[in-house]
């Protein structure tokens, strides 16, 4: 049924990956882009590539999925073991959170700026530390809304030994739907070494859930 609960849909609509908050309205599909994606060698992580399918009628059972997002590929040389990579938009562009997808022949995505879920960054999590090589660059893939990011991105690479590197570009970068934008490879150069703040927060939240909710002042 439609978002207002009044009308039965006249066609079959499907979205991958499934989202509990999925809604259908006059402007298309409302769904959610998670702020976390997961590393996969030489590709994007499972469930990161948002796709939609829409049939002409309800009798048509064949779903032809099309991509909504585009890929940004970051290639890194070095000798460190990477735990996660954080990509942040340098402008007002939201890259995760609630979004709306049009159901045209070429689906267009519009990110929402409403609420706490609107986010300008995505964390790419490595389930196991990913060992870099000094001779062959390791690729880290992010699936992103297909728009032009006028002020580029900032990338922070966090490693197993507590070191991190931050690299930024303010030049315009266009992500094309179903396309891959590959950035020039670079070598890991430590810009800082600190306690793994995110891991400490996760531990604290698990042990002190109620206190965390009352006093989130990290």
PDB file of C-alpha atoms in Angstrom:
ATOM      1  CA  UNK A   1       0.000   0.000   0.000  1.00  0.00           C
ATOM      2  CA  UNK A   2       0.980   3.621  -0.418  1.00  0.00           C
ATOM      3  CA  UNK A   3       2.427   5.653   2.449  1.00  0.00           C
ATOM      4  CA  UNK A   4      -0.950   7.168   3.382  1.00  0.00           C
ATOM      5  CA  UNK A   5      -2.445   3.682   3.623  1.00  0.00           C
ATOM      6  CA  UNK A   6      -5.242   4.547   1.219  1.00  0.00           C
ATOM      7  CA  UNK A   7      -4.446   3.086  -2.170  1.00  0.00           C
ATOM      8  CA  UNK A   8      -3.254  -0.322  -3.274  1.00  0.00           C
ATOM      9  CA  UNK A   9      -0.229  -0.041  -5.543  1.00  0.00           C
ATOM     10  CA  UNK A  10      -0.840  -0.699  -9.231  1.00  0.00           C
ATOM     11  CA  UNK A  11       2.635  -2.149  -9.797  1.00  0.00           C
ATOM     12  CA  UNK A  12       5.262  -4.218  -8.027  1.00  0.00           C
ATOM     13  CA  UNK A  13       8.094  -2.304  -6.382  1.00  0.00           C
ATOM     14  CA  UNK A  14      11.172  -3.831  -4.773  1.00  0.00           C
ATOM     15  CA  UNK A  15      14.212  -2.361  -3.043  1.00  0.00           C
ATOM     16  CA  UNK A  16      17.528  -4.021  -2.211  1.00  0.00           C
ATOM     17  CA  UNK A  17      18.680  -4.162   0.511  1.00  0.00           C
ATOM     18  CA  UNK A  18      15.438  -4.332   2.492  1.00  0.00           C
ATOM     19  CA  UNK A  19      14.802  -1.539   4.999  1.00  0.00           C
ATOM     20  CA  UNK A  20      12.259  -1.614   7.854  1.00  0.00           C
ATOM     21  CA  UNK A  21      11.461   2.078   7.353  1.00  0.00           C
ATOM     22  CA  UNK A  22      10.753   1.673   3.629  1.00  0.00           C
ATOM     23  CA  UNK A  23       7.795   3.769   2.453  1.00  0.00           C
ATOM     24  CA  UNK A  24       6.127   4.591  -0.838  1.00  0.00           C
ATOM     25  CA  UNK A  25       4.629   7.985  -1.590  1.00  0.00           C
ATOM     26  CA  UNK A  26       3.788  10.305  -4.485  1.00  0.00           C
ATOM     27  CA  UNK A  27       7.438  11.311  -4.911  1.00  0.00           C
ATOM     28  CA  UNK A  28       8.786   7.761  -4.945  1.00  0.00           C
ATOM     29  CA  UNK A  29      10.393   5.492  -2.367  1.00  0.00           C
ATOM     30  CA  UNK A  30      11.675   6.635   1.000  1.00  0.00           C
ATOM     31  CA  UNK A  31      14.403   4.396   2.414  1.00  0.00           C
ATOM     32  CA  UNK A  32      17.606   4.568   4.466  1.00  0.00           C
ATOM     33  CA  UNK A  33      21.304   4.568   3.565  1.00  0.00           C
ATOM     34  CA  UNK A  34      23.255   3.216   6.560  1.00  0.00           C
ATOM     35  CA  UNK A  35      26.252   5.242   7.808  1.00  0.00           C
ATOM     36  CA  UNK A  36      28.319   2.058   7.874  1.00  0.00           C
ATOM     37  CA  UNK A  37      29.494  -0.080   4.989  1.00  0.00           C
ATOM     38  CA  UNK A  38      31.762  -3.130   5.146  1.00  0.00           C
ATOM     39  CA  UNK A  39      35.024  -3.837   3.387  1.00  0.00           C
ATOM     40  CA  UNK A  40      35.163  -6.445   0.648  1.00  0.00           C
ATOM     41  CA  UNK A  41      38.325  -7.122  -1.389  1.00  0.00           C
ATOM     42  CA  UNK A  42      38.256  -5.421  -4.793  1.00  0.00           C
ATOM     43  CA  UNK A  43      34.573  -4.482  -4.572  1.00  0.00           C
ATOM     44  CA  UNK A  44      31.863  -2.834  -2.499  1.00  0.00           C
ATOM     45  CA  UNK A  45      30.531  -4.610   0.577  1.00  0.00           C
ATOM     46  CA  UNK A  46      27.467  -6.832   0.694  1.00  0.00           C
ATOM     47  CA  UNK A  47      24.278  -4.765   0.883  1.00  0.00           C
ATOM     48  CA  UNK A  48      26.014  -1.452   0.122  1.00  0.00           C
ATOM     49  CA  UNK A  49      24.742  -1.108  -3.458  1.00  0.00           C
ATOM     50  CA  UNK A  50      21.181   0.234  -3.253  1.00  0.00           C
ATOM     51  CA  UNK A  51      18.973  -0.994  -6.116  1.00  0.00           C
ATOM     52  CA  UNK A  52      15.312  -0.636  -7.068  1.00  0.00           C
ATOM     53  CA  UNK A  53      12.917  -2.469  -9.381  1.00  0.00           C
ATOM     54  CA  UNK A  54       9.493  -1.377 -10.604  1.00  0.00           C
ATOM     55  CA  UNK A  55       7.111  -3.269 -12.898  1.00  0.00           C
ATOM     56  CA  UNK A  56       4.442  -1.837 -15.188  1.00  0.00           C
ATOM     57  CA  UNK A  57       1.604  -3.813 -13.565  1.00  0.00           C
ATOM     58  CA  UNK A  58       1.017  -6.058 -10.570  1.00  0.00           C
ATOM     59  CA  UNK A  59       0.718  -9.045 -12.918  1.00  0.00           C
ATOM     60  CA  UNK A  60       4.315  -8.615 -14.036  1.00  0.00           C
ATOM     61  CA  UNK A  61       6.414 -10.774 -11.695  1.00  0.00           C
ATOM     62  CA  UNK A  62       9.800 -10.143 -13.343  1.00  0.00           C
ATOM     63  CA  UNK A  63      11.811  -7.631 -11.323  1.00  0.00           C
ATOM     64  CA  UNK A  64      14.629  -5.887 -13.200  1.00  0.00           C
ATOM     65  CA  UNK A  65      16.793  -4.129 -10.627  1.00  0.00           C
ATOM     66  CA  UNK A  66      18.743  -0.988 -11.492  1.00  0.00           C
ATOM     67  CA  UNK A  67      21.480   0.706  -9.493  1.00  0.00           C
ATOM     68  CA  UNK A  68      20.797   3.909  -7.590  1.00  0.00           C
ATOM     69  CA  UNK A  69      24.294   4.714  -6.299  1.00  0.00           C
ATOM     70  CA  UNK A  70      27.779   5.132  -7.728  1.00  0.00           C
ATOM     71  CA  UNK A  71      31.143   4.014  -6.362  1.00  0.00           C
ATOM     72  CA  UNK A  72      34.152   5.941  -5.067  1.00  0.00           C
ATOM     73  CA  UNK A  73      37.338   3.860  -4.983  1.00  0.00           C
ATOM     74  CA  UNK A  74      40.234   4.917  -2.765  1.00  0.00           C
ATOM     75  CA  UNK A  75      43.583   3.163  -3.295  1.00  0.00           C
ATOM     76  CA  UNK A  76      46.241   3.089  -0.577  1.00  0.00           C
ATOM     77  CA  UNK A  77      49.851   1.849  -0.407  1.00  0.00           C
ATOM     78  CA  UNK A  78      51.650   1.118   2.856  1.00  0.00           C
ATOM     79  CA  UNK A  79      52.608  -1.442   5.482  1.00  0.00           C
ATOM     80  CA  UNK A  80      49.856  -0.868   8.053  1.00  0.00           C
ATOM     81  CA  UNK A  81      46.817  -3.009   8.908  1.00  0.00           C
ATOM     82  CA  UNK A  82      43.637  -0.959   8.387  1.00  0.00           C
ATOM     83  CA  UNK A  83      40.643  -1.271  10.733  1.00  0.00           C
ATOM     84  CA  UNK A  84      38.295   1.263   9.150  1.00  0.00           C
ATOM     85  CA  UNK A  85      38.173   4.136   6.674  1.00  0.00           C
ATOM     86  CA  UNK A  86      35.937   7.152   7.267  1.00  0.00           C
ATOM     87  CA  UNK A  87      34.754   9.228   4.302  1.00  0.00           C
ATOM     88  CA  UNK A  88      33.316  12.672   5.022  1.00  0.00           C
ATOM     89  CA  UNK A  89      31.751  15.170   2.623  1.00  0.00           C
ATOM     90  CA  UNK A  90      33.453  18.573   2.815  1.00  0.00           C
ATOM     91  CA  UNK A  91      30.254  20.421   1.936  1.00  0.00           C
ATOM     92  CA  UNK A  92      26.587  20.253   2.915  1.00  0.00           C
ATOM     93  CA  UNK A  93      26.021  17.032   0.983  1.00  0.00           C
ATOM     94  CA  UNK A  94      24.571  14.221   3.078  1.00  0.00           C
ATOM     95  CA  UNK A  95      25.881  10.801   2.099  1.00  0.00           C
ATOM     96  CA  UNK A  96      23.963   8.588   4.520  1.00  0.00           C
ATOM     97  CA  UNK A  97      20.609   8.657   6.278  1.00  0.00           C
ATOM     98  CA  UNK A  98      17.043   8.916   5.015  1.00  0.00           C
ATOM     99  CA  UNK A  99      16.670   9.373   1.264  1.00  0.00           C
ATOM    100  CA  UNK A 100      14.014   9.486  -1.448  1.00  0.00           C
ATOM    101  CA  UNK A 101      14.289   7.622  -4.754  1.00  0.00           C
ATOM    102  CA  UNK A 102      12.266   8.565  -7.803  1.00  0.00           C
ATOM    103  CA  UNK A 103      10.733   5.720  -9.810  1.00  0.00           C
ATOM    104  CA  UNK A 104      11.631   7.095 -13.225  1.00  0.00           C
ATOM    105  CA  UNK A 105      13.489   5.089 -15.884  1.00  0.00           C
ATOM    106  CA  UNK A 106      16.691   6.531 -14.430  1.00  0.00           C
ATOM    107  CA  UNK A 107      16.161   6.543 -10.634  1.00  0.00           C
ATOM    108  CA  UNK A 108      17.327   9.725  -8.919  1.00  0.00           C
ATOM    109  CA  UNK A 109      18.218   9.936  -5.250  1.00  0.00           C
ATOM    110  CA  UNK A 110      17.656  12.909  -2.929  1.00  0.00           C
ATOM    111  CA  UNK A 111      19.075  12.838   0.590  1.00  0.00           C
ATOM    112  CA  UNK A 112      17.060  14.192   3.502  1.00  0.00           C
ATOM    113  CA  UNK A 113      18.542  16.740   5.911  1.00  0.00           C
ATOM    114  CA  UNK A 114      15.941  15.993   8.573  1.00  0.00           C
ATOM    115  CA  UNK A 115      16.713  14.572  12.001  1.00  0.00           C
ATOM    116  CA  UNK A 116      19.766  13.031  13.581  1.00  0.00           C
ATOM    117  CA  UNK A 117      20.009  10.337  10.908  1.00  0.00           C
ATOM    118  CA  UNK A 118      21.215  12.775   8.226  1.00  0.00           C
ATOM    119  CA  UNK A 119      24.958  12.264   8.038  1.00  0.00           C
ATOM    120  CA  UNK A 120      27.865  13.691   6.058  1.00  0.00           C
ATOM    121  CA  UNK A 121      30.081  10.655   6.577  1.00  0.00           C
ATOM    122  CA  UNK A 122      30.260   6.903   6.032  1.00  0.00           C
ATOM    123  CA  UNK A 123      32.445   4.474   7.973  1.00  0.00           C
ATOM    124  CA  UNK A 124      33.864   1.560   5.997  1.00  0.00           C
ATOM    125  CA  UNK A 125      34.419  -1.195   8.566  1.00  0.00           C
ATOM    126  CA  UNK A 126      36.996  -3.957   8.130  1.00  0.00           C
ATOM    127  CA  UNK A 127      35.723  -7.074   9.920  1.00  0.00           C
ATOM    128  CA  UNK A 128      39.354  -8.194  10.077  1.00  0.00           C
ATOM    129  CA  UNK A 129      42.292  -5.772   9.743  1.00  0.00           C
ATOM    130  CA  UNK A 130      43.235  -5.306   6.087  1.00  0.00           C
ATOM    131  CA  UNK A 131      46.986  -5.444   5.504  1.00  0.00           C
ATOM    132  CA  UNK A 132      48.286  -2.801   3.108  1.00  0.00           C
ATOM    133  CA  UNK A 133      51.050  -3.479   0.593  1.00  0.00           C
ATOM    134  CA  UNK A 134      53.874  -1.149  -0.438  1.00  0.00           C
ATOM    135  CA  UNK A 135      53.895  -2.493  -4.000  1.00  0.00           C
ATOM    136  CA  UNK A 136      50.207  -2.965  -4.870  1.00  0.00           C
ATOM    137  CA  UNK A 137      47.554  -0.501  -3.734  1.00  0.00           C
ATOM    138  CA  UNK A 138      44.631  -1.788  -1.679  1.00  0.00           C
ATOM    139  CA  UNK A 139      41.242  -0.500  -2.832  1.00  0.00           C
ATOM    140  CA  UNK A 140      38.533   0.655  -0.431  1.00  0.00           C
ATOM    141  CA  UNK A 141      35.105   1.117  -2.028  1.00  0.00           C
ATOM    142  CA  UNK A 142      32.324   3.465  -0.921  1.00  0.00           C
ATOM    143  CA  UNK A 143      28.845   3.442  -2.457  1.00  0.00           C
ATOM    144  CA  UNK A 144      27.526   7.016  -2.593  1.00  0.00           C
ATOM    145  CA  UNK A 145      24.588   9.116  -3.848  1.00  0.00           C
ATOM    146  CA  UNK A 146      25.176   9.999  -7.484  1.00  0.00           C
ATOM    147  CA  UNK A 147      25.689  13.766  -7.298  1.00  0.00           C
ATOM    148  CA  UNK A 148      28.535  16.269  -7.652  1.00  0.00           C
ATOM    149  CA  UNK A 149      30.378  16.952  -4.412  1.00  0.00           C
ATOM    150  CA  UNK A 150      31.575  20.494  -5.020  1.00  0.00           C
ATOM    151  CA  UNK A 151      34.114  20.581  -2.182  1.00  0.00           C
ATOM    152  CA  UNK A 152      35.314  17.002  -2.332  1.00  0.00           C
ATOM    153  CA  UNK A 153      35.924  14.651   0.570  1.00  0.00           C
ATOM    154  CA  UNK A 154      38.092  14.047   3.612  1.00  0.00           C
ATOM    155  CA  UNK A 155      39.343  10.499   4.212  1.00  0.00           C
ATOM    156  CA  UNK A 156      40.630   9.247   7.563  1.00  0.00           C
ATOM    157  CA  UNK A 157      42.273   5.820   7.724  1.00  0.00           C
ATOM    158  CA  UNK A 158      42.448   4.155  11.146  1.00  0.00           C
ATOM    159  CA  UNK A 159      44.952   1.343  11.667  1.00  0.00           C
ATOM    160  CA  UNK A 160      45.294  -1.556  14.067  1.00  0.00           C
ATOM    161  CA  UNK A 161      48.286  -0.016  15.870  1.00  0.00           C
ATOM    162  CA  UNK A 162      46.296   3.117  16.824  1.00  0.00           C
ATOM    163  CA  UNK A 163      47.771   5.350  14.133  1.00  0.00           C
ATOM    164  CA  UNK A 164      45.662   7.220  11.620  1.00  0.00           C
ATOM    165  CA  UNK A 165      46.045   9.282   8.475  1.00  0.00           C
ATOM    166  CA  UNK A 166      43.835  12.104   7.237  1.00  0.00           C
ATOM    167  CA  UNK A 167      43.845  13.155   3.595  1.00  0.00           C
ATOM    168  CA  UNK A 168      41.541  15.735   2.034  1.00  0.00           C
ATOM    169  CA  UNK A 169      40.712  17.228  -1.336  1.00  0.00           C
ATOM    170  CA  UNK A 170      38.514  20.254  -1.953  1.00  0.00           C
ATOM    171  CA  UNK A 171      38.163  19.773  -5.702  1.00  0.00           C
ATOM    172  CA  UNK A 172      34.806  18.909  -7.202  1.00  0.00           C
ATOM    173  CA  UNK A 173      34.112  15.171  -7.519  1.00  0.00           C
ATOM    174  CA  UNK A 174      31.183  13.768  -9.503  1.00  0.00           C
ATOM    175  CA  UNK A 175      29.781  10.351  -8.651  1.00  0.00           C
ATOM    176  CA  UNK A 176      27.885   8.785 -11.547  1.00  0.00           C
ATOM    177  CA  UNK A 177      25.106   6.260 -11.053  1.00  0.00           C
ATOM    178  CA  UNK A 178      26.425   2.737 -11.817  1.00  0.00           C
ATOM    179  CA  UNK A 179      29.881   4.242 -12.381  1.00  0.00           C
ATOM    180  CA  UNK A 180      33.188   3.988 -10.507  1.00  0.00           C
ATOM    181  CA  UNK A 181      35.209   7.092  -9.637  1.00  0.00           C
ATOM    182  CA  UNK A 182      38.749   6.004  -8.869  1.00  0.00           C
ATOM    183  CA  UNK A 183      40.974   8.403  -6.936  1.00  0.00           C
ATOM    184  CA  UNK A 184      44.732   8.555  -7.537  1.00  0.00           C
ATOM    185  CA  UNK A 185      46.527   6.112  -5.267  1.00  0.00           C
ATOM    186  CA  UNK A 186      48.504   7.463  -2.334  1.00  0.00           C
ATOM    187  CA  UNK A 187      50.826   6.114   0.342  1.00  0.00           C
ATOM    188  CA  UNK A 188      49.814   5.866   3.971  1.00  0.00           C
ATOM    189  CA  UNK A 189      51.588   8.556   6.025  1.00  0.00           C
ATOM    190  CA  UNK A 190      50.735   8.700   9.699  1.00  0.00           C
ATOM    191  CA  UNK A 191      49.275  12.045  10.762  1.00  0.00           C
ATOM    192  CA  UNK A 192      48.404  11.049  14.317  1.00  0.00           C
ATOM    193  CA  UNK A 193      48.343   8.279  16.893  1.00  0.00           C
ATOM    194  CA  UNK A 194      45.667   8.145  19.513  1.00  0.00           C
ATOM    195  CA  UNK A 195      43.515   5.860  21.625  1.00  0.00           C
ATOM    196  CA  UNK A 196      40.849   4.171  19.500  1.00  0.00           C
ATOM    197  CA  UNK A 197      38.056   6.538  20.527  1.00  0.00           C
ATOM    198  CA  UNK A 198      35.298   4.677  18.693  1.00  0.00           C
ATOM    199  CA  UNK A 199      36.204   1.358  20.325  1.00  0.00           C
ATOM    200  CA  UNK A 200      36.142   3.010  23.757  1.00  0.00           C
ATOM    201  CA  UNK A 201      32.709   4.479  23.043  1.00  0.00           C
ATOM    202  CA  UNK A 202      31.372   1.066  21.971  1.00  0.00           C
ATOM    203  CA  UNK A 203      32.704  -0.537  25.164  1.00  0.00           C
ATOM    204  CA  UNK A 204      31.294   2.258  27.318  1.00  0.00           C
ATOM    205  CA  UNK A 205      27.884   2.106  25.645  1.00  0.00           C
ATOM    206  CA  UNK A 206      27.698  -1.664  26.126  1.00  0.00           C
ATOM    207  CA  UNK A 207      28.563  -1.418  29.821  1.00  0.00           C
ATOM    208  CA  UNK A 208      26.693   1.785  30.648  1.00  0.00           C
ATOM    209  CA  UNK A 209      23.740   1.988  28.270  1.00  0.00           C
ATOM    210  CA  UNK A 210      21.488   4.138  30.452  1.00  0.00           C
ATOM    211  CA  UNK A 211      24.311   6.419  31.530  1.00  0.00           C
ATOM    212  CA  UNK A 212      25.366   6.841  27.886  1.00  0.00           C
ATOM    213  CA  UNK A 213      21.885   8.023  26.947  1.00  0.00           C
ATOM    214  CA  UNK A 214      21.848  10.608  29.765  1.00  0.00           C
ATOM    215  CA  UNK A 215      25.396  11.893  29.407  1.00  0.00           C
ATOM    216  CA  UNK A 216      26.608  11.637  25.835  1.00  0.00           C
ATOM    217  CA  UNK A 217      29.456  14.118  26.174  1.00  0.00           C
ATOM    218  CA  UNK A 218      32.369  12.434  24.459  1.00  0.00           C
TER     219      UNK A 218
END
